[in-house]
Amino acid sequence: MSTATIGADAARAIARAGNEPDWLERWRLQAWDSYEEAPLPDRVVHLWRYTEPEKFLIDKVNPLLPDGGEGRAVDPAAVMALSDKFSSEATQNLAGLLIQQDAQAPVFALEDEWRDAGVILCDLSTAVQQHPEIVEKHLGKQVPIEESKFAALNAALFSGGVFLYVPAGVEIGTPVHALYQSGQDLAAVFPRTLVVLEEGASAIMIDEYGSAPDASTNGASPRVIAHAVTEASVGKNARLQYVNVQNWGPRTRSHYTQKFHLGRDTQAVSVGIGLGGLYNKTDVRTELRGANAYSEMIGILFGDASQHFDNHTEQIHVHGHTYSDLDFKVVLENSARSAYTGLIRINIDAPDSEAYQENRNLLLDKECRAESIPELEILNENVRCTHGATVGPIDEEQVFYLMTRGMSRRAAERIIVEGFFAPVLDRIDDKAMHARLWDYVRDKLQTR
Amino acid sequence: MSDNGQPLFEVQNLKVAIDGNEILRGVDLTINEGEVHAIMGRNGSGKSTMANVVMGHPAYEVLEGSVKYKGEDVLDLDTDERARLGMFLAFQYPMAIPGVTVSKFLHSALKARAEGGDVPVREFRVNLNKAMDLLGVDPSFASRYVNDGFSGGEKKRLEILQMFVLEPTLCILDETDSGLDIDALKTVAEGINALRSEQRAILLITHYQRMLNYVEPDVVHVMMDGKIVRTGGIELAEALEEKGYEWIEQELFHDTDAATAAEAAQA
Ligand SMILES: Nc1ncnc2c1ncn2[C@@H]1O[C@H](COP(=O)(O)OP(=O)(O)O)[C@@H](O)[C@H]1O
Ligand SMILES: [Mg+2]
C-alpha cells in the first residue's frame, strides 16, 4: 500500500475507533489530503533555513493507531501510580492530571472541587463525545490544517490528546499536569492539546512529552517521530499559564506547533522547556487580538551531545494597547546546535503596543553553535519595541572564582548554568510549578 | 611549622608571565602557621598576579619556581584542589554570579569540600546566620545574587563572610581594605582578627598602611616590579607611610650602584 492509502485509512480508522462525529472524520481526511498534497517546506523560506523538513516525514515509521479503548477517569492516586514523574513533592497538589502512553486511551483525574465547578479535563476523544459543541467550536481554530504540512499531519492522525476546559469565572489555583509518553520503537506519534478558557477563567497547565523505552527496544530509547500541536483559546479577562516540557528521549525527532489567541484583557504566560529529543523544531506563536492582552513567552533550552534545536517564535500584535515580552535562554554543550528566530510583528492598526524580546546563548564547549536572529515587522510607529541577542562562551573568570571556593569545573559550570536560567524560571510564581521545572533542569544537569 | 615540619606556605623564585610579559621576576616568600604577613606595593607591582597564580589562574604562565603548601608543590593542582586543601583568596575584584544566591553559592562550596558531598541545610543555615551576624551583614544578603549589583564594600564583606564559612587555613586577602569607609574597614578588620589563630596563616595584600593599624602583621614585605625587595616588621610599613615608595626605590638604586661599583672594583 502507498503511504497515501495508509494515511487515509489510518485517519479513518482513528475516527471510527473513537466513534467520532462526521465533521471530525471529514476534517481528518481533508487534513491527510492536505498533508499529502503540500510540498515539503521550502528551505529558502526562513522558517526552514536551519532544519531539514525531510527528517519529519513519517514514511519509514508507523503511525500509531489507538487500541480501541476509551479514555478513563480514575482517581488521582491511580494516575500518579502510573509514572514516577509524579513522585516528587511538587506534584502533591495538582488540580488534575492525565497520562497517555503511545496511542493508548489516556487515563485522567480531576479534583472534585473543579469538576463540580464545571472544569473539564479529559482526552479529546472523550471530549468530542461528551461536549461536541465546545470541541467543534475550538478544535483546529488556532492551528488549522492550512497552518503547515506537519500541522495537517497531526490533525489527520492524532488520537487521545488533552482537552482542558475552564468555564467562565472559574480560577484553578493549582496546576493541571498532562504527560505524554512514547515507548514504541519506529513509531510516529501525534500529541495534541486543546485549552479553552472562558471569560474570567484561569488555569496553570503543564504539558510534558517524554519517552519510556518498552519491550520493543531492548531498553534503548525508542526511535520516534513526534508531531505535536497545542492550541489555546483564552477568553476575555482570562489568565493562562502554559508550560510545555520537551523531554523526549535521545532518538526522537520532534516537530511542535503552538498557537495562542489572546482576547481582550487576557494574560498568557507560555513557558517552553527544551531538554530532550535528537532533532527538534518548535514553532510558537502568540497573537494579541484584543486591547490589554498581555503575553509573556519564556523559555529555557539545554542541549548536549549532538542535539539539534530550531526554535521559532512569533509575537503578533493584531490589536493596539497590547504587550508582549519574550525571554529565551539557551545553554549548549558538546556539539549541540541551536538556531533561534524570533519575529515581532506589530500591525499598522495596533498603536500603543509594547514588544520586547531577549535571547541569550551560553556555550560550554567549542564545538557547539548557536544562532540568534530577531525579525521585526513594526508597521505602526507609535509603539515601544526592543530586542537583544547574545551568544558567548562561559566566563572563565566566573569559573575561576567558583573553583577557588572548592567547586570542580563541572560543579562551577553547573551553578553558572543554573544562575543563567534562574531569572527565567523565577518568573513562574506558582511554587510547585517552579520546583517542578527546576527538577527537570537539574535532572538533565546531573547527567553532565 | 605544619605537621610535616614544612612551612605552611612557601614561594620560591617564582617567575610568571602573561601574554609573554614577565610580571613576577623571582618572588620568595615563606609564611608559617599562626603568622600574619602583609605585602605592600604600588599598583602594578604584581601583587594580584601573585595571588592569582598561587590559586592557579589559567591565564598566567609559570616560567620558573615553586609554590608549596604544607610542603607539597601545588602548581600542578587544579584550582579547586588547592581550595580544598585549605587555600583561599579574597579577590580584589570579586566576580558577580547572576542568578546564584549567596546562600546557594556557599552551600555548594561547602558541599564541594565535605566528605560525601553532604552538608545538612539546617546546620548550614545556622552557621551562615552566625557568620553574617558577626560581620554585621543584613540577613537579606543570603538571598541576593552573588556580587550582582553589590557596592564595593558589600563585595568585600562577602569575601570575608566566605572566609568565615569555609574556614581555610591559608587566607590571602587581596586589597580587601580598598574601597571601604572607615566603619566598614573596622568591621572587616575585626572579622580578620577573629580568624587569626595558631593554625591559620593570613597574607594581607594592600597598598595602604591604613589596614595594618587594625590588623597588625608579624611580617611586612614590599613588592616592587615583580619582586619582594624588602622584608621587615611593622616599622617597615610605618616608614613607607611616612616616606613613600620612592624612598625604597632610591635605596635600591643605591644598592645597585654599590653592587656595580663593587663589581667594577673586583674587575
Ligand atoms: N590579565 C592580565 N593581562 C595583561 N596584563 C596583566 C594582567 N594581569 C596583570 N597584568 C599586568 O601585570 C602587572 C602587575 O599587575 P597586578 O598583579 O594586577 O599588580 P597589583 O596587584 O600589584 O596592582 C601590571 O603591569 C598589569 O598591567
Ligand atoms: Mg592588585
XYZ file of C-alpha atoms and ligand atoms in Angstrom:
743
model
C 0.000 0.000 0.000
C 1.171 3.545 -0.663
C 1.586 5.914 2.236
C -1.401 7.826 0.864
C -3.762 4.928 1.469
C -2.066 4.025 4.718
C -2.583 7.568 5.970
C -6.175 7.935 4.804
C -7.007 4.510 6.189
C -5.345 5.371 9.443
C -7.224 8.664 9.731
C -10.483 6.835 9.038
C -9.637 4.063 11.498
C -8.897 6.572 14.229
C -12.174 8.393 13.571
C -14.135 5.119 13.639
C -12.388 3.780 16.720
C -13.298 6.970 18.534
C -16.839 6.936 17.175
C -16.156 10.483 16.093
C -18.794 12.752 14.551
C -18.791 13.165 10.778
C -17.304 16.639 10.804
C -14.228 15.368 12.609
C -13.740 12.377 10.302
C -14.074 14.678 7.291
C -11.612 17.098 8.837
C -9.101 14.339 9.402
C -9.385 13.062 5.830
C -9.110 16.561 4.455
C -6.058 17.068 6.670
C -4.452 13.923 5.353
C -5.017 15.041 1.744
C -3.587 18.403 2.585
C -0.526 16.754 4.139
C -0.051 14.588 1.059
C -0.500 17.431 -1.395
C 1.509 20.116 0.355
C 5.076 20.250 -0.891
C 7.889 19.991 1.587
C 8.572 23.410 3.103
C 10.984 25.486 1.074
C 14.383 25.596 2.758
C 14.921 29.096 1.452
C 11.947 30.319 3.400
C 13.447 31.380 6.686
C 11.376 29.099 8.888
C 13.212 26.089 7.495
C 16.621 27.563 6.927
C 18.209 25.570 9.732
C 16.305 22.321 9.670
C 15.650 19.630 7.085
C 11.904 19.024 6.702
C 12.555 15.519 5.275
C 13.546 14.428 8.752
C 9.952 14.777 9.880
C 8.381 12.632 7.172
C 6.781 9.507 8.522
C 7.202 7.066 5.649
C 9.770 4.930 7.443
C 7.878 4.652 10.715
C 4.398 3.510 11.715
C 1.733 5.967 12.707
C 0.330 4.520 15.903
C -3.345 3.651 15.957
C -5.494 3.675 19.077
C -6.132 0.279 20.623
C -9.872 0.852 20.694
C -10.050 1.521 24.421
C -11.817 4.550 25.791
C -10.323 7.314 27.888
C -10.907 6.572 31.564
C -11.469 8.839 34.509
C -9.833 7.271 37.556
C -8.835 8.604 40.932
C -5.727 10.786 41.138
C -3.696 8.254 43.109
C -4.257 5.672 40.396
C -2.957 8.049 37.722
C 0.022 9.072 39.818
C 0.908 5.448 40.365
C 1.401 5.095 36.613
C 4.512 7.228 36.466
C 7.372 8.037 38.789
C 7.163 11.544 37.342
C 4.552 12.196 39.972
C 6.534 11.007 42.937
C 8.035 14.401 43.733
C 6.549 16.675 46.328
C 5.882 19.281 43.698
C 3.068 17.202 42.255
C 1.204 16.640 45.511
C -1.254 19.435 44.952
C -2.272 19.080 41.335
C -5.771 20.086 40.278
C -5.792 17.308 37.732
C -3.657 15.028 35.684
C -3.737 12.950 32.544
C -1.400 10.316 31.160
C -1.260 8.985 27.660
C 1.085 6.201 26.570
C 1.688 5.974 22.809
C -1.732 5.843 21.086
C -3.468 4.182 24.000
C -6.532 5.766 25.505
C -5.466 8.185 28.263
C -6.365 7.950 31.922
C -7.167 11.153 33.745
C -8.333 12.560 37.050
C -9.649 15.894 38.204
C -10.166 17.056 41.765
C -13.880 17.032 42.668
C -13.819 20.709 43.506
C -13.007 21.609 39.909
C -15.252 19.036 38.320
C -18.113 20.444 40.346
C -17.191 23.920 39.155
C -17.631 22.764 35.573
C -13.997 22.259 34.615
C -13.430 19.522 32.060
C -10.207 17.555 31.832
C -10.161 14.512 29.575
C -8.789 13.237 26.289
C -10.056 14.807 23.075
C -11.845 11.606 22.031
C -13.879 11.617 25.216
C -14.452 15.357 24.898
C -15.826 15.077 21.400
C -18.359 12.517 22.652
C -19.430 14.385 25.743
C -19.002 18.027 24.716
C -19.099 18.005 20.927
C -20.183 21.619 20.572
C -17.214 23.011 22.579
C -14.714 20.865 20.735
C -16.148 21.713 17.335
C -16.048 25.408 18.167
C -12.350 25.374 19.122
C -10.512 22.424 17.607
C -8.245 23.429 14.749
C -9.154 27.095 15.001
C -5.713 28.315 16.026
C -3.770 25.597 14.319
C -5.895 24.856 11.254
C -4.981 22.374 8.557
C -3.641 25.235 6.453
C -1.113 26.155 9.134
C 1.512 23.848 7.703
C 2.117 20.466 6.165
C 3.020 18.973 9.511
C 0.190 20.613 11.414
C -2.118 18.936 8.887
C -0.442 15.607 9.643
C -1.208 15.975 13.341
C -4.843 16.846 12.565
C -5.208 13.711 10.463
C -3.680 11.254 12.894
C -3.873 12.493 16.478
C -5.601 10.226 18.949
C -6.251 10.555 22.648
C -4.961 14.050 23.314
C -5.685 16.530 26.057
C -8.719 18.724 26.486
C -8.849 21.291 29.261
C -11.915 23.490 29.521
C -12.394 26.089 32.241
C -15.811 27.745 32.357
C -16.361 31.468 32.860
C -15.143 32.869 36.155
C -13.510 29.654 37.409
C -9.941 30.129 38.564
C -7.936 26.965 39.121
C -5.141 27.843 41.504
C -3.064 24.666 41.167
C -1.546 23.081 38.068
C -3.056 20.547 35.733
C -0.372 18.144 34.532
C -0.573 16.139 31.323
C 2.092 13.596 30.476
C 2.537 12.029 27.069
C 4.961 9.119 26.881
C 6.110 7.297 23.810
C 7.502 3.808 24.166
C 7.095 2.000 20.889
C 10.025 1.863 18.539
C 9.835 3.146 14.948
C 6.621 4.996 15.616
C 5.074 8.281 14.583
C 3.108 9.934 17.385
C 0.777 12.917 17.444
C 0.118 14.521 20.828
C -2.490 17.242 20.690
C -3.683 19.634 23.386
C -6.636 21.972 23.300
C -7.097 24.501 26.100
C -10.178 26.666 26.305
C -10.537 29.340 28.968
C -13.822 31.156 29.021
C -14.244 34.723 30.201
C -12.521 35.451 33.511
C -11.212 31.890 33.882
C -7.683 30.982 34.863
C -5.521 27.871 34.691
C -1.978 26.667 35.087
C -1.125 23.769 32.866
C 1.974 21.694 32.290
C 2.179 19.532 29.208
C 5.065 17.141 29.175
C 6.376 14.901 26.420
C 8.743 12.082 27.262
C 9.876 8.646 26.240
C 9.957 5.442 28.193
C 11.626 2.503 26.463
C 9.355 -0.505 26.112
C 9.959 -4.166 25.264
C 10.345 -3.418 21.538
C 13.643 -1.599 22.010
C 15.566 -3.748 24.473
C 15.832 -0.878 26.888
C 17.093 1.632 24.308
C 15.153 4.803 23.797
C 12.534 4.351 21.076
C 13.047 5.802 17.600
C 10.125 8.160 17.236
C 8.915 10.984 15.051
C 6.606 13.245 17.027
C 4.298 15.854 15.578
C 2.725 17.700 18.464
C 0.244 20.574 18.498
C -1.077 22.804 21.248
C -3.737 25.410 20.762
C -5.285 27.648 23.372
C -8.194 29.998 23.232
C -8.020 32.486 26.062
C -11.260 34.364 26.602
C -11.794 37.908 27.730
C -10.121 38.683 31.038
C -8.838 35.117 31.382
C -5.368 34.052 32.518
C -3.406 31.079 31.253
C -0.025 29.833 32.290
C 1.027 27.032 29.974
C 4.265 25.093 30.269
C 5.448 22.773 27.546
C 8.221 20.415 28.565
C 10.020 18.713 25.696
C 11.677 15.809 27.398
C 11.669 13.291 24.546
C 14.248 10.525 24.529
C 17.527 10.828 22.644
C 16.237 9.117 19.486
C 13.148 11.250 18.909
C 12.660 13.811 16.180
C 10.152 16.340 17.316
C 8.161 18.929 15.483
C 5.970 21.106 17.666
C 3.460 23.793 16.808
C 1.854 26.005 19.450
C -0.576 28.837 18.837
C -2.414 31.031 21.321
C -5.053 33.605 20.568
C -5.433 36.220 23.282
C -8.617 38.190 23.584
C -9.230 41.443 25.353
C -7.743 41.903 28.856
C -6.174 38.444 28.792
C -2.876 37.318 30.198
C -0.926 34.356 28.917
C 2.427 33.075 30.055
C 3.864 30.457 27.755
C 6.857 28.559 29.059
C 8.963 26.283 26.897
C 11.425 23.847 28.439
C 13.644 22.250 25.810
C 15.702 19.345 27.111
C 15.152 16.157 25.166
C 14.892 14.950 21.593
C 17.532 14.488 18.943
C 16.292 16.759 16.190
C 13.780 19.367 17.264
C 11.837 22.131 15.651
C 9.326 24.228 17.517
C 7.124 26.954 16.233
C 5.399 29.015 18.912
C 3.121 31.964 18.189
C 1.001 34.196 20.364
C -1.449 36.547 18.717
C -2.666 39.526 20.711
C -6.125 40.173 19.376
C -7.766 42.419 21.958
C -6.881 45.558 23.888
C -4.776 44.993 27.002
C -3.823 41.493 26.013
C -0.609 40.593 27.808
C 1.779 37.882 26.710
C 4.938 36.512 28.236
C 6.821 33.877 26.292
C 9.678 32.488 28.258
C 11.871 29.540 27.622
C 14.977 27.708 28.552
C 16.825 25.182 26.488
C 19.703 22.965 27.461
C 21.234 20.940 24.653
C 24.044 18.429 24.743
C 25.527 15.577 22.662
C 24.528 16.261 19.061
C 21.064 17.596 19.771
C 19.632 19.975 17.210
C 17.143 22.685 18.146
C 15.358 25.094 15.875
C 13.064 27.427 17.769
C 10.895 29.994 16.104
C 8.656 32.382 17.996
C 6.150 34.965 16.865
C 4.737 37.835 18.864
C 1.898 39.106 16.703
C 0.216 42.337 17.786
C -3.033 42.425 15.873
C -4.704 44.892 18.245
C -3.474 48.116 19.801
C -2.668 48.539 23.519
C -1.152 45.097 23.756
C 2.022 43.909 25.482
C 4.382 41.063 24.753
C 7.646 40.076 26.376
C 9.903 37.206 25.372
C 12.887 35.865 27.292
C 14.638 32.771 25.933
C 17.829 31.377 27.400
C 19.863 28.685 25.722
C 22.788 26.644 27.049
C 24.635 24.234 24.790
C 27.469 21.807 25.274
C 29.274 19.107 23.315
C 28.281 19.590 19.681
C 24.696 20.664 20.240
C 23.188 23.243 17.889
C 20.528 25.863 18.367
C 19.012 28.234 15.878
C 16.547 30.779 17.156
C 14.485 33.109 15.026
C 12.060 35.460 16.718
C 9.526 37.572 14.901
C 7.829 40.594 16.389
C 5.058 41.933 14.241
C 3.050 44.990 15.175
C 0.251 45.631 12.741
C -0.446 49.054 11.333
C -3.623 49.399 13.393
C -2.011 48.231 16.665
C -0.754 51.502 18.160
C 0.443 51.913 21.745
C 1.735 48.380 21.860
C 4.901 47.210 23.560
C 7.004 44.276 22.472
C 10.235 43.022 23.966
C 12.455 40.137 23.054
C 15.659 38.826 24.547
C 17.597 35.714 23.615
C 20.841 34.808 25.334
C 23.007 31.824 24.492
C 25.707 30.331 26.662
C 28.129 27.926 25.012
C 30.005 25.481 27.232
C 32.138 23.877 24.534
C 33.978 24.935 21.425
C 32.030 22.599 19.167
C 28.543 23.850 19.978
C 26.920 26.558 17.878
C 24.054 28.952 18.422
C 22.425 31.442 16.110
C 20.009 34.122 17.133
C 18.075 36.160 14.624
C 15.457 38.718 15.598
C 12.985 39.763 12.919
C 10.999 42.932 13.304
C 7.980 43.978 11.323
C 6.873 47.148 13.030
C 4.183 48.717 10.916
C 2.953 51.273 13.431
C 5.342 53.940 14.657
C 3.597 54.640 17.892
C 4.941 51.626 19.786
C 7.801 50.550 22.023
C 9.929 47.655 20.958
C 13.357 46.388 21.962
C 15.236 43.216 21.256
C 18.594 41.810 22.203
C 20.625 38.728 21.466
C 23.940 37.458 22.762
C 25.950 34.344 22.035
C 29.064 33.676 24.050
C 31.183 31.195 25.941
C 31.098 30.727 29.672
C 33.022 33.414 31.562
C 36.319 31.847 32.640
C 36.726 34.412 35.420
C 33.440 33.242 36.927
C 34.591 29.634 36.694
C 37.893 30.537 38.363
C 36.119 32.390 41.142
C 33.917 29.395 41.906
C 36.810 26.962 41.693
C 38.777 28.989 44.235
C 35.904 28.128 46.571
C 36.484 24.427 46.057
C 33.980 23.580 43.339
C 35.133 21.391 40.476
C 34.938 22.858 36.976
C 31.814 20.778 36.338
C 30.172 21.976 39.521
C 31.153 25.564 38.722
C 29.678 25.320 35.234
C 26.550 23.753 36.619
C 25.991 26.527 39.118
C 26.622 29.195 36.460
C 24.105 27.498 34.162
C 21.538 27.336 36.941
C 22.119 31.011 37.600
C 21.732 31.744 33.912
C 18.338 30.024 33.834
C 17.149 31.301 37.210
C 15.739 34.685 36.150
C 13.555 32.937 33.569
C 12.255 30.233 35.876
C 11.822 32.721 38.708
C 9.113 34.384 36.664
C 6.907 31.412 37.464
C 5.145 32.321 40.650
C 3.414 29.026 41.352
C 5.783 27.434 43.873
C 5.032 23.836 42.999
C 5.446 24.502 39.294
C 8.654 26.409 39.910
C 10.076 23.491 41.889
C 8.886 21.001 39.293
C 10.607 22.800 36.431
C 13.837 23.005 38.393
C 13.600 19.225 38.861
C 13.563 18.731 35.092
C 16.500 21.048 34.534
C 18.543 19.592 37.384
C 17.827 16.066 36.205
C 19.468 16.920 32.942
C 22.306 18.910 34.520
C 23.079 15.962 36.801
C 23.851 13.806 33.798
C 26.777 16.039 32.880
C 55.610 24.668 61.063
C 52.923 22.328 59.781
C 52.692 18.677 60.805
C 55.387 17.569 58.436
C 57.837 20.186 59.657
C 57.456 22.270 56.497
C 56.376 25.901 56.488
C 52.654 26.251 55.778
C 53.266 28.276 52.651
C 56.421 28.762 50.685
C 57.013 30.518 47.391
C 60.444 30.107 45.839
C 61.931 32.014 42.938
C 58.514 32.372 41.303
C 58.672 33.791 37.784
C 55.420 34.369 35.934
C 54.472 35.793 32.562
C 51.248 36.859 30.961
C 50.995 37.243 27.207
C 54.761 36.823 27.077
C 55.476 39.663 29.540
C 57.360 38.617 32.637
C 55.480 40.088 35.570
C 56.802 38.192 38.569
C 60.559 38.090 38.391
C 61.596 35.743 41.169
C 59.379 36.023 44.243
C 60.438 34.380 47.507
C 58.107 34.242 50.472
C 57.676 31.951 53.488
C 54.718 32.034 55.869
C 54.324 29.816 58.905
C 51.147 28.795 60.682
C 49.825 31.412 63.052
C 51.558 34.269 61.240
C 50.075 37.327 59.610
C 52.090 38.794 56.753
C 51.478 41.899 54.704
C 52.643 42.542 51.174
C 52.675 46.191 50.255
C 53.402 47.634 46.891
C 52.265 50.152 44.379
C 49.613 49.480 41.758
C 51.001 47.280 39.045
C 53.826 45.819 41.097
C 52.490 42.250 40.703
C 50.627 41.619 43.961
C 47.386 40.374 42.397
C 49.341 38.387 39.854
C 50.995 36.512 42.667
C 47.693 35.889 44.440
C 46.079 34.619 41.236
C 48.985 32.365 40.348
C 49.011 30.879 43.814
C 45.374 29.863 43.241
C 46.060 28.559 39.728
C 44.509 31.181 37.463
C 44.727 29.743 33.930
C 45.788 32.977 32.194
C 49.247 33.083 33.756
C 52.281 31.120 32.685
C 54.653 29.977 35.410
C 58.162 30.220 33.973
C 60.121 29.056 36.972
C 59.911 28.419 40.700
C 57.569 26.662 43.081
C 54.571 27.298 45.300
C 54.370 24.909 48.225
C 51.520 24.411 50.656
C 52.345 22.224 53.654
C 55.438 21.121 51.769
C 53.530 19.992 48.668
C 54.082 21.747 45.366
C 50.628 22.874 44.293
C 51.472 24.269 40.860
C 50.263 21.093 39.172
C 46.990 21.027 41.087
C 43.722 22.399 39.762
C 42.344 25.497 41.419
C 39.573 23.600 43.190
C 42.050 21.064 44.575
C 44.125 23.877 46.057
C 40.977 25.349 47.585
C 40.010 22.042 49.123
C 43.469 21.737 50.666
C 42.693 24.919 52.609
C 43.931 27.775 50.408
C 41.682 30.785 49.971
C 41.820 34.064 48.081
C 39.634 37.051 48.881
C 39.522 38.740 45.479
C 40.441 42.333 44.775
C 37.605 42.355 42.230
C 35.128 39.608 43.173
C 33.076 38.231 40.286
C 29.319 38.544 40.051
C 27.458 35.275 39.525
C 23.995 36.402 38.408
C 21.108 34.147 39.309
C 23.021 32.364 42.079
C 22.172 33.364 45.635
C 24.873 33.851 48.262
C 23.294 31.066 50.250
C 23.268 28.584 47.376
C 26.808 29.551 46.412
C 28.183 28.989 49.904
C 26.240 25.797 50.378
C 27.646 24.458 47.084
C 31.160 25.464 48.113
C 30.792 23.639 51.421
C 29.345 20.581 49.750
C 32.303 20.512 47.371
C 34.599 20.302 50.397
C 32.585 17.897 52.519
C 33.364 14.186 52.570
C 30.494 12.516 50.785
C 29.362 15.897 49.446
C 26.651 16.334 52.038
C 26.075 19.384 54.214
C 22.752 19.386 56.054
C 20.769 22.509 55.168
C 19.750 23.280 58.754
C 23.285 23.176 60.077
C 24.455 25.288 57.144
C 21.831 27.961 57.759
C 22.749 28.214 61.407
C 26.430 28.688 60.577
C 25.709 31.177 57.836
C 23.460 33.247 60.079
C 26.086 33.240 62.804
C 28.767 34.437 60.390
C 26.507 37.134 58.943
C 25.673 38.306 62.413
C 29.326 38.522 63.393
C 30.158 40.566 60.309
C 27.147 42.801 60.722
C 25.641 41.999 57.346
C 21.921 42.087 56.789
C 20.242 38.638 56.695
C 18.802 39.550 53.282
C 22.357 39.156 51.987
C 21.875 35.388 51.843
C 19.161 35.578 49.222
C 20.840 38.130 46.964
C 22.695 37.058 43.846
C 26.453 36.751 44.411
C 28.073 40.194 43.980
C 25.378 41.143 41.482
C 24.750 44.849 41.946
C 26.762 44.838 45.205
C 28.538 48.001 46.321
C 32.315 47.821 46.669
C 32.001 47.443 50.430
C 29.380 44.697 50.164
C 31.622 42.721 47.863
C 34.494 42.871 50.328
C 32.248 41.824 53.184
C 31.038 38.879 51.178
C 34.648 37.792 50.645
C 35.217 37.834 54.404
C 31.905 36.099 55.004
C 33.039 33.290 52.706
C 36.274 33.020 54.626
C 34.302 32.645 57.841
C 32.092 29.930 56.462
C 34.753 27.982 54.569
C 37.394 28.255 57.316
C 40.508 27.997 55.132
C 43.989 27.557 56.604
C 45.802 29.953 54.296
C 43.909 33.195 53.690
C 45.184 35.594 51.048
C 43.326 38.893 51.089
C 43.900 40.997 48.004
C 43.182 44.664 48.736
C 40.245 43.766 50.924
C 40.673 47.186 52.537
C 40.342 49.301 49.401
C 37.047 50.995 48.737
C 35.895 50.629 52.347
C 34.878 53.539 54.516
C 36.326 53.615 57.998
C 33.416 51.793 59.667
C 33.384 49.053 57.090
C 37.153 48.770 57.374
C 36.843 48.271 61.116
C 34.230 45.518 60.783
C 36.261 43.759 58.134
C 39.404 44.072 60.282
C 37.541 42.675 63.273
C 36.486 39.782 61.115
C 40.054 39.122 60.066
C 41.300 39.353 63.632
C 38.639 36.895 64.713
C 40.083 34.438 62.214
C 43.634 34.775 63.483
C 44.652 31.526 65.073
C 47.584 29.248 65.768
C 46.696 27.010 62.836
C 45.956 29.668 60.277
C 48.133 31.987 58.231
C 46.955 35.263 56.749
C 48.509 37.231 53.918
C 47.238 40.781 53.575
C 47.891 42.441 50.238
C 47.457 46.174 50.330
C 48.912 49.367 49.045
C 47.927 51.423 52.067
C 49.242 51.159 55.558
C 45.748 52.012 56.867
C 44.516 48.441 57.227
C 47.613 47.482 59.197
C 46.542 49.800 62.021
C 43.689 47.412 62.672
C 45.257 44.075 61.779
C 48.811 44.107 62.964
C 51.084 41.923 60.829
C 54.026 39.910 62.120
C 55.981 40.451 58.927
C 55.795 43.148 56.240
C 57.104 42.715 52.686
C 57.443 45.282 49.959
C 56.897 44.196 46.382
C 58.249 46.232 43.532
C 58.369 45.387 39.890
C 57.616 41.705 40.402
C 59.974 41.052 43.296
C 59.939 41.217 47.078
C 62.525 43.903 47.693
C 62.274 44.464 51.445
C 61.088 42.378 54.379
C 60.770 43.653 57.933
C 58.374 44.294 60.798
C 55.547 46.787 61.207
C 58.134 49.599 61.243
C 58.664 48.978 57.510
C 55.013 49.789 56.842
C 55.263 52.879 59.003
C 58.363 54.075 57.183
C 56.609 53.546 53.859
C 53.633 55.544 55.045
C 55.930 58.378 56.034
C 58.458 58.413 53.206
C 56.592 56.768 50.324
C 57.782 54.138 47.887
C 60.360 56.499 46.309
C 62.389 56.063 49.440
C 62.813 52.346 48.754
C 63.380 52.961 45.079
C 66.234 55.290 45.912
C 67.722 52.849 48.372
C 67.511 50.109 45.785
C 69.140 52.395 43.268
C 71.992 52.993 45.676
C 72.259 49.263 46.381
C 72.543 48.625 42.675
C 75.098 51.425 42.350
C 77.090 49.953 45.196
C 76.912 46.490 43.664
C 78.023 47.807 40.292
C 80.846 49.705 41.978
C 81.889 46.568 43.852
C 81.857 44.540 40.657
C 83.856 47.241 38.932
C 86.348 47.229 41.822
C 86.744 43.457 41.582
C 87.358 43.547 37.856
N 45.388 39.579 32.840
C 46.394 40.438 32.545
N 46.673 40.735 31.253
C 47.683 41.576 30.943
N 48.443 42.177 31.849
C 48.224 41.922 33.142
C 47.192 41.049 33.562
N 47.188 40.989 34.894
C 48.190 41.805 35.296
N 48.798 42.365 34.250
C 49.911 43.298 34.323
O 50.809 42.821 35.293
C 51.295 43.881 36.095
C 51.018 43.596 37.548
O 49.631 43.717 37.766
P 48.945 43.283 39.143
O 49.456 41.953 39.524
O 47.500 43.437 38.978
O 49.528 44.380 40.124
P 48.993 44.856 41.549
O 48.034 43.889 42.062
O 50.237 44.923 42.372
O 48.417 46.199 41.346
C 50.653 45.157 35.577
O 51.552 45.782 34.686
C 49.455 44.647 34.828
O 49.150 45.515 33.750
Mg 46.054 44.192 42.629
